[in-house]
XYZ file of C-alpha atoms in Angstrom:
666
model
C 78.700 -43.344 36.440
C 77.303 -46.430 37.769
C 74.982 -46.251 40.828
C 76.652 -47.208 44.065
C 74.482 -47.092 47.182
C 77.389 -47.435 49.813
C 76.767 -47.426 53.708
C 78.288 -44.126 54.071
C 75.086 -42.421 52.392
C 72.786 -44.048 55.113
C 75.204 -42.741 57.867
C 75.166 -39.364 56.610
C 71.628 -39.126 56.279
C 71.009 -40.594 59.898
C 73.285 -38.171 61.259
C 71.615 -35.284 59.489
C 68.077 -36.373 60.927
C 69.645 -37.046 64.386
C 71.115 -33.577 64.364
C 67.793 -32.201 63.422
C 65.648 -34.295 65.839
C 67.538 -35.287 68.855
C 67.824 -31.870 70.349
C 64.045 -31.796 70.413
C 63.291 -35.224 71.678
C 60.761 -35.293 74.627
C 59.387 -31.824 73.345
C 57.235 -30.726 70.310
C 58.774 -30.418 66.996
C 56.001 -29.699 64.955
C 52.432 -28.550 65.433
C 49.040 -28.545 63.988
C 45.409 -28.219 64.764
C 45.561 -24.788 66.259
C 42.504 -23.673 68.548
C 42.448 -20.234 70.243
C 41.320 -20.010 73.610
C 38.238 -17.690 73.742
C 40.190 -14.824 75.658
C 42.793 -14.914 73.128
C 45.521 -15.698 75.587
C 46.503 -19.002 74.662
C 46.755 -21.579 71.861
C 46.057 -25.341 71.974
C 47.732 -27.410 69.505
C 48.592 -30.932 68.399
C 52.291 -31.413 68.921
C 54.405 -34.234 67.291
C 56.954 -35.654 69.789
C 59.912 -37.801 68.917
C 61.508 -39.886 71.786
C 63.364 -41.741 69.302
C 63.634 -41.791 65.443
C 61.344 -44.929 65.049
C 58.073 -44.856 63.117
C 56.202 -41.742 63.296
C 56.047 -39.270 66.292
C 53.478 -39.443 68.960
C 51.223 -36.702 69.070
C 50.194 -34.650 72.210
C 47.846 -31.861 72.935
C 49.970 -28.755 73.919
C 49.303 -25.187 74.972
C 51.278 -22.210 74.032
C 51.112 -19.016 76.090
C 53.318 -16.579 77.757
C 56.382 -17.453 75.364
C 56.191 -21.110 76.681
C 54.972 -24.441 75.426
C 53.422 -26.894 77.743
C 52.765 -30.745 76.941
C 49.041 -31.438 78.939
C 48.597 -35.003 77.749
C 51.355 -37.906 78.299
C 50.813 -41.724 78.626
C 49.735 -44.236 76.186
C 49.097 -43.689 72.404
C 48.588 -40.212 70.989
C 46.186 -37.273 71.603
C 45.329 -34.808 68.836
C 43.090 -32.035 67.603
C 42.256 -29.767 71.021
C 39.415 -27.637 71.130
C 38.799 -25.188 73.820
C 35.077 -25.032 74.912
C 33.293 -21.738 74.480
C 33.805 -20.573 77.952
C 37.523 -21.719 78.002
C 36.808 -24.005 80.941
C 37.106 -27.517 79.212
C 39.295 -28.798 76.256
C 38.133 -31.523 74.309
C 40.656 -33.670 72.185
C 41.169 -37.004 70.734
C 43.005 -40.050 72.032
C 43.920 -43.571 70.811
C 45.245 -44.823 74.326
C 43.019 -47.605 74.283
C 43.656 -49.319 70.666
C 46.456 -47.621 68.178
C 44.588 -45.592 65.658
C 41.333 -45.748 67.270
C 40.812 -42.350 68.160
C 38.100 -41.390 70.708
C 36.797 -38.388 72.616
C 38.415 -37.128 75.692
C 37.347 -33.857 77.550
C 40.014 -32.200 79.984
C 39.315 -29.935 83.037
C 41.689 -26.911 81.740
C 42.241 -25.752 85.353
C 43.221 -29.294 86.757
C 44.500 -30.998 83.499
C 42.430 -34.188 84.490
C 39.982 -36.143 82.251
C 36.191 -35.574 83.132
C 34.848 -37.492 80.352
C 35.956 -40.150 77.904
C 33.071 -41.896 75.821
C 33.415 -44.207 73.401
C 31.581 -44.207 69.874
C 30.658 -47.707 68.655
C 31.692 -49.251 65.500
C 34.394 -46.432 64.434
C 37.077 -44.081 65.146
C 36.321 -40.157 65.606
C 38.410 -38.126 63.073
C 37.212 -34.412 64.252
C 35.395 -32.659 66.842
C 33.917 -29.100 67.543
C 32.152 -27.585 70.285
C 28.524 -26.411 70.036
C 28.259 -22.408 70.206
C 26.588 -22.903 73.575
C 29.109 -25.443 74.915
C 26.531 -28.005 75.855
C 27.690 -30.634 73.309
C 30.458 -31.601 70.796
C 29.888 -32.774 67.186
C 31.997 -35.762 66.409
C 33.018 -36.929 62.694
C 33.121 -40.775 62.908
C 34.703 -43.052 60.139
C 33.641 -46.572 60.449
C 36.738 -49.079 60.995
C 38.525 -49.934 57.963
C 37.370 -46.801 56.082
C 39.720 -45.327 53.614
C 42.176 -42.549 54.518
C 42.654 -39.965 51.651
C 46.148 -39.602 49.756
C 46.663 -36.431 51.843
C 46.411 -38.591 55.193
C 49.139 -40.944 53.578
C 46.308 -43.526 52.301
C 45.672 -46.830 53.969
C 42.710 -47.415 56.149
C 41.262 -46.368 59.465
C 42.177 -48.763 62.336
C 40.327 -52.105 62.698
C 39.076 -51.260 66.201
C 39.673 -52.712 69.316
C 41.597 -56.023 69.338
C 43.853 -57.141 66.683
C 42.810 -59.093 63.300
C 44.381 -62.232 62.912
C 47.296 -62.630 60.408
C 45.026 -64.619 58.054
C 42.303 -62.160 57.871
C 41.450 -61.257 54.259
C 41.125 -57.634 52.860
C 37.572 -57.473 51.605
C 36.245 -54.730 49.155
C 32.798 -54.705 48.156
C 30.571 -52.222 46.313
C 28.308 -51.922 49.397
C 27.588 -48.002 49.815
C 27.896 -48.703 53.793
C 31.243 -50.246 53.912
C 33.816 -47.813 55.245
C 30.920 -45.092 55.880
C 31.391 -41.768 57.732
C 28.709 -40.301 60.000
C 28.115 -37.633 62.323
C 27.671 -37.816 66.134
C 26.541 -35.708 68.980
C 28.186 -35.890 72.410
C 26.012 -33.995 74.962
C 27.736 -33.212 78.085
C 24.634 -33.296 80.395
C 24.618 -31.588 83.785
C 28.087 -32.776 84.258
C 30.611 -34.064 81.444
C 30.700 -37.621 83.183
C 27.084 -38.325 82.787
C 26.733 -37.008 78.951
C 25.278 -39.402 76.274
C 26.359 -39.979 72.754
C 24.025 -40.646 69.700
C 24.346 -40.680 65.908
C 22.756 -37.797 64.217
C 22.756 -38.515 60.393
C 20.977 -41.228 58.928
C 21.717 -44.342 57.461
C 22.806 -44.014 53.844
C 24.113 -40.274 54.183
C 27.780 -40.449 54.359
C 29.415 -37.213 55.846
C 32.720 -36.464 54.985
C 33.083 -33.065 56.913
C 30.826 -31.310 59.346
C 30.171 -28.049 61.492
C 27.723 -26.577 63.680
C 25.134 -24.032 62.346
C 23.699 -22.890 65.548
C 22.859 -24.974 68.579
C 20.409 -27.212 66.699
C 21.909 -28.105 63.276
C 24.748 -28.964 61.251
C 26.377 -28.199 57.897
C 27.994 -31.076 56.303
C 29.596 -32.117 52.985
C 27.688 -35.287 52.515
C 26.664 -37.957 49.904
C 25.270 -41.091 49.498
C 28.189 -43.275 48.680
C 31.155 -44.256 51.290
C 33.949 -44.918 48.939
C 36.669 -42.422 48.442
C 35.331 -41.587 44.969
C 32.128 -40.457 46.130
C 33.690 -37.359 48.028
C 33.936 -35.715 44.560
C 30.141 -35.692 44.074
C 29.154 -34.714 47.499
C 26.800 -31.524 48.146
C 26.406 -29.210 51.131
C 23.634 -30.029 53.576
C 21.990 -29.002 56.634
C 21.194 -31.550 59.223
C 18.912 -31.001 61.990
C 20.305 -32.403 65.399
C 17.088 -33.367 66.577
C 16.046 -35.901 63.871
C 18.812 -36.157 61.438
C 16.306 -34.317 58.602
C 18.154 -32.999 55.500
C 18.070 -29.902 53.549
C 20.420 -29.604 50.579
C 21.971 -26.138 50.601
C 24.078 -26.164 47.616
C 25.264 -28.690 44.803
C 27.660 -28.012 41.777
C 30.166 -29.505 39.417
C 33.101 -28.781 41.885
C 33.911 -29.899 45.502
C 33.102 -28.618 48.612
C 35.286 -28.149 51.987
C 36.119 -26.367 55.201
C 32.454 -25.251 56.134
C 31.642 -22.902 58.844
C 28.636 -21.396 59.993
C 27.769 -17.959 62.220
C 26.940 -18.754 65.855
C 23.336 -18.486 64.952
C 23.431 -20.715 62.059
C 21.923 -18.241 59.883
C 24.982 -17.683 57.501
C 27.280 -20.438 56.239
C 30.583 -20.237 54.437
C 32.113 -22.882 52.205
C 34.886 -23.208 49.726
C 33.959 -24.492 46.465
C 36.747 -25.772 44.138
C 38.207 -28.086 41.595
C 40.011 -30.530 43.783
C 42.415 -33.375 43.219
C 42.383 -34.938 46.651
C 39.782 -34.856 49.621
C 40.749 -32.657 52.377
C 42.998 -30.358 50.090
C 40.622 -27.817 49.317
C 41.546 -24.237 47.883
C 39.146 -22.232 45.900
C 36.196 -19.734 45.820
C 34.605 -18.414 49.002
C 30.871 -18.729 48.950
C 28.488 -17.033 51.577
C 24.976 -18.744 52.128
C 22.031 -17.005 53.631
C 20.125 -19.770 55.577
C 16.019 -19.155 55.831
C 13.951 -19.750 58.912
C 13.104 -23.052 57.536
C 16.682 -24.225 57.218
C 17.087 -23.734 53.475
C 19.303 -21.417 51.365
C 17.777 -18.071 51.018
C 20.334 -16.918 48.663
C 24.201 -17.207 48.105
C 26.969 -15.123 47.012
C 30.489 -15.847 45.743
C 33.116 -13.398 47.754
C 35.503 -11.346 45.668
C 38.884 -12.296 47.576
C 41.054 -10.443 44.762
C 42.191 -13.655 43.599
C 43.142 -15.347 46.694
C 42.275 -19.206 46.768
C 40.473 -19.566 50.041
C 41.483 -22.639 52.391
C 40.409 -21.880 55.847
C 37.080 -20.325 57.467
C 35.877 -19.305 60.432
C 33.443 -17.000 62.375
C 34.834 -14.429 64.953
C 31.344 -13.095 65.398
C 27.904 -13.464 64.060
C 28.324 -10.963 61.112
C 32.337 -11.377 60.828
C 33.726 -14.156 58.469
C 37.533 -14.928 58.900
C 39.106 -16.498 56.016
C 42.694 -17.618 54.783
C 44.329 -18.824 51.837
C 47.063 -18.351 49.028
C 47.305 -15.631 46.688
C 50.189 -16.420 44.366
C 52.913 -17.562 46.638
C 51.812 -15.505 49.375
C 49.513 -16.471 52.435
C 46.706 -14.071 52.786
C 44.325 -13.760 55.771
C 41.230 -11.565 55.341
C 37.547 -10.884 56.939
C 34.240 -10.209 55.501
C 31.821 -7.920 57.233
C 28.489 -9.539 56.564
C 26.584 -6.478 57.242
C 28.212 -4.336 54.723
C 29.623 -6.627 52.469
C 33.019 -5.188 52.747
C 35.977 -7.616 52.046
C 39.424 -6.581 54.016
C 42.901 -8.131 53.705
C 44.145 -8.194 57.201
C 47.492 -9.785 56.664
C 49.712 -10.801 53.674
C 53.272 -12.393 53.820
C 55.673 -14.423 52.009
C 55.660 -17.120 54.893
C 52.874 -19.308 55.652
C 50.560 -20.670 58.449
C 49.489 -24.414 58.469
C 50.363 -27.712 56.851
C 49.119 -28.812 53.486
C 47.461 -25.242 53.083
C 47.016 -22.310 55.274
C 44.724 -22.995 58.411
C 43.787 -20.699 61.371
C 41.316 -20.572 64.352
C 39.402 -17.462 64.289
C 38.310 -15.646 67.230
C 37.468 -11.854 68.133
C 40.954 -11.612 69.622
C 42.801 -12.644 66.766
C 43.497 -15.704 64.459
C 45.699 -18.210 65.646
C 47.931 -20.669 63.705
C 51.497 -22.482 63.171
C 53.705 -19.945 61.172
C 56.960 -21.190 59.389
C 58.845 -20.543 56.389
C 62.377 -21.729 54.977
C 64.074 -19.420 57.542
C 61.601 -19.961 60.233
C 60.907 -23.058 62.310
C 57.387 -23.555 63.389
C 55.700 -21.313 65.930
C 52.634 -20.602 67.390
C 51.447 -17.003 66.476
C 48.349 -14.925 66.269
C 47.187 -12.533 63.574
C 45.630 -9.573 65.089
C 45.043 -6.058 63.122
C 47.600 -6.197 60.599
C 50.386 -7.550 62.338
C 51.517 -11.022 63.642
C 52.597 -11.642 67.206
C 54.692 -14.686 68.132
C 53.321 -16.583 71.091
C 55.954 -19.257 71.544
C 58.522 -20.848 69.184
C 59.270 -24.286 68.626
C 62.699 -23.791 67.467
C 65.836 -25.589 69.080
C 69.566 -26.352 68.342
C 68.615 -28.902 65.549
C 66.595 -26.238 63.597
C 69.653 -23.882 63.579
C 71.885 -26.710 62.362
C 69.371 -27.050 59.521
C 69.021 -23.494 58.698
C 72.861 -22.785 58.752
C 73.290 -25.721 55.716
C 70.222 -25.062 53.953
C 71.085 -22.109 51.701
C 68.740 -19.795 50.671
C 65.203 -20.010 49.205
C 63.768 -17.139 46.672
C 60.896 -16.733 44.594
C 61.202 -17.086 40.661
C 58.962 -16.343 37.813
C 59.458 -17.148 34.460
C 57.283 -17.455 30.945
C 55.733 -20.374 29.675
C 55.569 -20.981 25.729
C 52.090 -19.721 25.445
C 53.093 -16.484 27.610
C 51.597 -17.521 30.767
C 53.655 -16.402 33.818
C 54.666 -19.211 36.080
C 56.070 -19.040 39.644
C 58.192 -21.091 41.753
C 60.349 -21.253 44.789
C 64.285 -21.934 44.126
C 66.416 -23.497 46.830
C 69.879 -23.197 46.359
C 73.298 -23.242 47.988
C 74.894 -19.974 48.716
C 77.183 -18.079 46.066
C 77.163 -18.400 42.407
C 75.828 -21.119 39.984
C 75.836 -23.066 37.950
C 74.519 -25.963 40.204
C 73.096 -29.204 39.391
C 69.388 -28.676 39.441
C 66.648 -30.963 40.752
C 63.290 -30.146 39.822
C 60.775 -31.269 42.626
C 57.321 -31.249 41.209
C 54.371 -31.405 43.926
C 51.382 -33.586 44.084
C 47.893 -32.846 43.352
C 47.861 -31.536 40.951
C 45.861 -28.886 42.515
C 48.194 -28.058 45.403
C 50.963 -25.688 45.430
C 54.390 -25.069 47.045
C 54.915 -22.222 49.419
C 57.425 -20.571 51.179
C 57.787 -23.276 54.100
C 59.789 -25.214 56.502
C 61.932 -27.736 54.275
C 59.540 -27.071 51.191
C 57.306 -30.171 51.792
C 60.351 -32.655 51.614
C 62.416 -33.472 54.287
C 65.225 -34.279 51.983
C 65.285 -30.892 50.536
C 67.456 -28.911 52.859
C 69.900 -31.895 52.749
C 70.215 -31.754 49.064
C 70.896 -27.954 49.209
C 73.488 -28.878 51.797
C 75.077 -31.202 49.621
C 75.339 -28.468 46.688
C 72.281 -29.232 44.865
C 69.724 -26.363 43.477
C 66.058 -27.474 43.945
C 63.551 -25.842 41.776
C 59.934 -26.135 42.962
C 57.402 -24.909 40.281
C 53.788 -24.398 40.701
C 52.720 -25.122 36.887
C 49.019 -24.957 35.922
C 46.766 -26.690 37.848
C 48.306 -25.435 41.000
C 46.608 -23.445 43.560
C 46.903 -19.961 44.538
C 45.970 -18.083 41.077
C 42.324 -18.814 41.053
C 40.151 -21.513 39.466
C 40.651 -20.810 35.992
C 44.546 -21.456 36.574
C 44.003 -24.493 38.601
C 41.548 -25.824 35.463
C 44.197 -25.415 33.227
C 45.311 -28.921 34.096
C 41.832 -30.277 33.471
C 41.822 -32.673 30.474
C 45.432 -31.814 29.830
C 47.669 -33.643 32.662
C 51.113 -33.805 31.258
C 50.275 -31.191 28.579
C 50.868 -27.736 28.878
C 51.565 -28.010 32.659
C 54.591 -29.836 31.721
C 55.824 -27.546 29.602
C 55.360 -24.945 32.218
C 58.084 -27.058 33.908
C 60.529 -27.425 31.040
C 60.263 -23.617 30.588
C 61.144 -23.102 34.009
C 64.473 -25.553 33.891
C 65.292 -23.667 30.667
C 64.906 -20.208 32.611
C 67.307 -21.663 35.221
C 69.796 -22.510 32.755
C 69.476 -19.079 30.912
C 70.111 -17.476 34.147
C 73.388 -19.293 34.990
C 71.769 -21.200 38.305
C 71.666 -24.508 36.599
C 74.088 -26.781 34.809
C 72.447 -28.106 31.617
C 74.416 -31.278 31.838
C 73.189 -31.945 35.395
C 69.347 -31.807 35.459
C 67.340 -34.266 37.659
C 63.396 -34.490 38.452
C 61.546 -35.957 41.050
C 58.237 -35.374 43.026
C 55.513 -37.608 44.459
C 51.917 -38.540 43.705
C 50.915 -36.150 40.652
C 54.607 -35.151 40.872
C 55.431 -38.816 40.639
C 53.649 -39.028 37.462
C 54.788 -35.798 35.822
C 58.607 -36.960 36.905
C 57.780 -40.288 34.842
C 55.925 -38.667 32.186
C 58.716 -35.649 31.682
C 61.530 -38.249 31.073
C 59.570 -40.104 28.301
C 59.129 -36.663 26.611
C 62.632 -35.070 26.973
C 65.924 -36.364 26.933
C 67.618 -33.741 28.896
C 67.540 -35.320 32.498
C 70.608 -37.070 33.812
C 68.506 -38.836 36.910
C 64.721 -38.974 37.971
C 63.270 -40.252 41.231
C 59.336 -40.570 41.058
C 57.711 -41.595 44.278
C 54.256 -42.966 44.273
C 53.803 -42.244 40.723
C 50.738 -42.827 38.229
C 52.587 -44.705 35.081
C 49.429 -46.348 33.359
C 46.098 -44.475 33.766
C 44.022 -47.371 32.688
C 45.463 -49.983 35.338
C 45.563 -47.187 37.720
C 41.526 -46.586 37.411
C 41.083 -50.178 38.032
C 43.381 -50.304 41.157
C 42.962 -46.892 42.852
C 40.325 -46.252 45.409
C 39.459 -42.667 43.829
C 38.624 -43.536 40.314
C 36.491 -40.435 39.930
C 39.964 -38.573 39.979
C 41.500 -39.852 36.677
C 38.093 -39.888 34.850
C 37.564 -36.031 35.824
C 41.194 -34.774 35.132
C 41.768 -36.678 32.024
C 38.410 -35.805 30.762
C 38.090 -39.299 29.109
C 36.734 -42.646 29.290
C 38.745 -45.513 30.737
C 36.854 -48.395 29.267
C 37.621 -46.970 25.604
C 41.339 -47.781 26.194
C 42.181 -45.025 23.874
C 42.657 -41.371 24.074
C 44.308 -39.964 27.212
C 44.127 -42.741 29.177
C 46.809 -44.430 26.607
C 48.484 -41.227 25.405
C 49.504 -39.727 28.549
C 50.438 -42.804 30.223
C 54.164 -42.955 30.764
C 54.279 -46.566 30.693
C 52.961 -46.279 26.826
C 56.032 -44.280 26.266
C 58.703 -45.975 28.321
C 60.725 -47.238 25.198
C 61.520 -43.568 24.785
C 63.363 -43.114 28.240
C 67.119 -42.911 28.388
C 67.100 -41.515 31.936
C 68.382 -43.424 34.968
C 65.183 -43.849 37.201
C 64.795 -44.371 41.068
C 61.201 -45.406 41.561
C 59.522 -45.421 45.086
C 56.102 -47.098 46.253
C 54.464 -47.714 49.402
C 52.757 -51.232 49.961
C 49.927 -49.834 51.702
C 49.356 -47.201 49.269
C 45.286 -47.301 48.145
C 45.437 -43.998 45.892
C 48.629 -44.872 43.505
C 49.121 -48.570 44.353
C 52.736 -49.493 44.148
C 51.901 -51.549 41.054
C 52.305 -48.259 39.076
C 55.957 -47.820 40.116
C 56.439 -51.938 39.483
C 54.806 -51.746 36.114
C 57.136 -48.663 34.665
C 60.149 -50.401 36.442
C 59.824 -53.493 34.716
C 59.006 -51.470 31.138
C 62.431 -49.613 31.603
C 64.478 -52.769 32.445
C 63.480 -54.367 29.275
C 64.330 -51.298 27.558
C 67.761 -51.405 29.319
C 67.368 -48.439 31.179
C 69.144 -48.073 34.788
C 66.041 -48.534 36.995
C 65.760 -49.390 40.558
C 62.367 -50.295 42.439
C 61.926 -49.552 46.141
C 58.752 -50.672 47.795
C 58.342 -49.878 51.532
C 55.948 -52.442 53.100
C 54.823 -50.068 56.051
C 54.218 -46.958 54.262
C 51.344 -45.586 51.974
C 51.161 -42.390 49.690
C 54.392 -41.471 50.406
C 57.297 -42.232 53.020
C 56.662 -40.789 56.181
C 57.935 -43.073 59.140
C 61.332 -43.678 60.430
C 63.734 -45.395 59.447
C 62.083 -45.471 55.988
C 62.406 -41.920 55.619
C 66.228 -42.236 56.312
C 66.560 -44.864 53.612
C 64.582 -43.114 51.094
C 66.447 -39.844 51.540
C 69.798 -41.770 51.382
C 68.608 -43.481 48.120
C 67.546 -40.338 46.421
C 70.832 -38.789 47.355
C 73.090 -41.396 46.264
C 70.969 -41.678 43.043
C 71.565 -38.165 42.019
C 75.084 -38.335 43.115
C 75.798 -41.261 40.797
C 74.718 -39.487 37.783
C 74.729 -35.562 38.311
C 76.811 -34.985 41.470
C 77.895 -31.313 42.236
C 81.521 -30.633 41.558
C 83.419 -31.032 44.666
C 84.155 -28.063 46.566
C 87.757 -26.755 47.516
């Protein structure tokens, strides 16, 4: 069947998203960055609010308490990342009211809701913040204007700062270690918040990617010497003195560090150590470090979490460490008693908390987060004891509309050719199969699908409602099954992991779920690479739709902002122009492709630049393969702004309908 993109597809998809979002216009429809009030009676969070389906939603500081949600901030710009002070009297957050994308600190009086202090950090935007244990100061993580955003943030760069750059201004990329640097600052409130001071703590030449308080007089930071995105992969864990910025290295290693936290006194530090493919996407081993009186690491121990990859940490008390993570397809919340060393699993469920990975705000009164699942619209909830208490739900009639059309989601397991058990989540229409099956491949590769609202792609419920089954596999390289499983992709991208995917498709065909004549594949980032790779290796696919793919590892290495990634995960050398850089590049095998392919890129993508999709498209056209290239001028690593989301989903739906449409229903 020939591909025909009719206006009906755009109308259908636009109606779908309007029915989903319009009932919630003016109210938060999504939540992130939870902060539990010290008394445990309320949760502050970042709420995403649409008033029209244009661009990305504005974000507002919201509070959930007593079964209801209140929006605390209004007006120009967006506000995000609220954090209660230790006494619950103040609420700090970030706002870009003065200049889009240039987030700065704002401190509210909780009782009155009024701003009491809004200082400005010179030369950069604030990315994150946290209160000192005694509530006298705030830590501010600051990125210089023009610094790279991580792929998980959509790629692109931090705002250019106050004022607009002229149209003729060039893009400048140098090898200076200070370009786009990240630093850590302290905002000291003083006797009154309004007369406080702001000063930089980290020294020149130290790039701080992530930081937390370690007692009132020190910080623990993931830091290194380079400011480029690739430098994150080799950063170490350091203690920085607040008084003078002096540094002590606490831990180094061949893996990456993330989500550090420290006990109120600063004498104990927790950090996650893992093999990671993207900054900010960290899931792995929980390491506990004892800090001596001189500020050095006295000893360290790797905590046994029973195979769970930890993604979030926090200290409800001096000797009580909370953590959350992924165990297989489950989300798990646990605690460590530092005095006895006992590890307790507090809660485990098939639904999840948080966004890309499980994230919680830890307190003595319970651990707060955003809970959701395929059948559960996001809600603010508290894990206390071994139960979960809903504080307030964000559900609305639009969510009910989607749930009624989205069929069912179920866990599935199959066996790879080498005997390894592989897990995934199958979303399918109600009733018996076989259905046309689209295999949706996640990014990373070190990431994973969990039972979540929309399964990480806004178009998944729409595809199911139109008669498609969607298989979301977690092949080796995925998080949730320990570092050895994640390392299974190391030096073998497109190898055994690809066979994990193909064996999953075989299993769905054998079980009568998938129609072997109507098989499709899609994915973004690493999932885009794997989608493009599979169609060069196997002719079973009727259609493919890679987004933000890698198609030529050599050109990717020389154009991406994170070249450390491909060199590490391919375990090869790009300048040799041989080996995995050639053998595992879809472009080099494009003449094998027979599958009609829809390629999507974002013009602002610095992780997998759109040239990757363009190269593969040109190669397919020269091989007389049906191929369409779509590049969105205002999108980065993925498609997230409206109406581009509508356009992308319409094209994906029309593409699969053209080559593997479901049978008409009677």
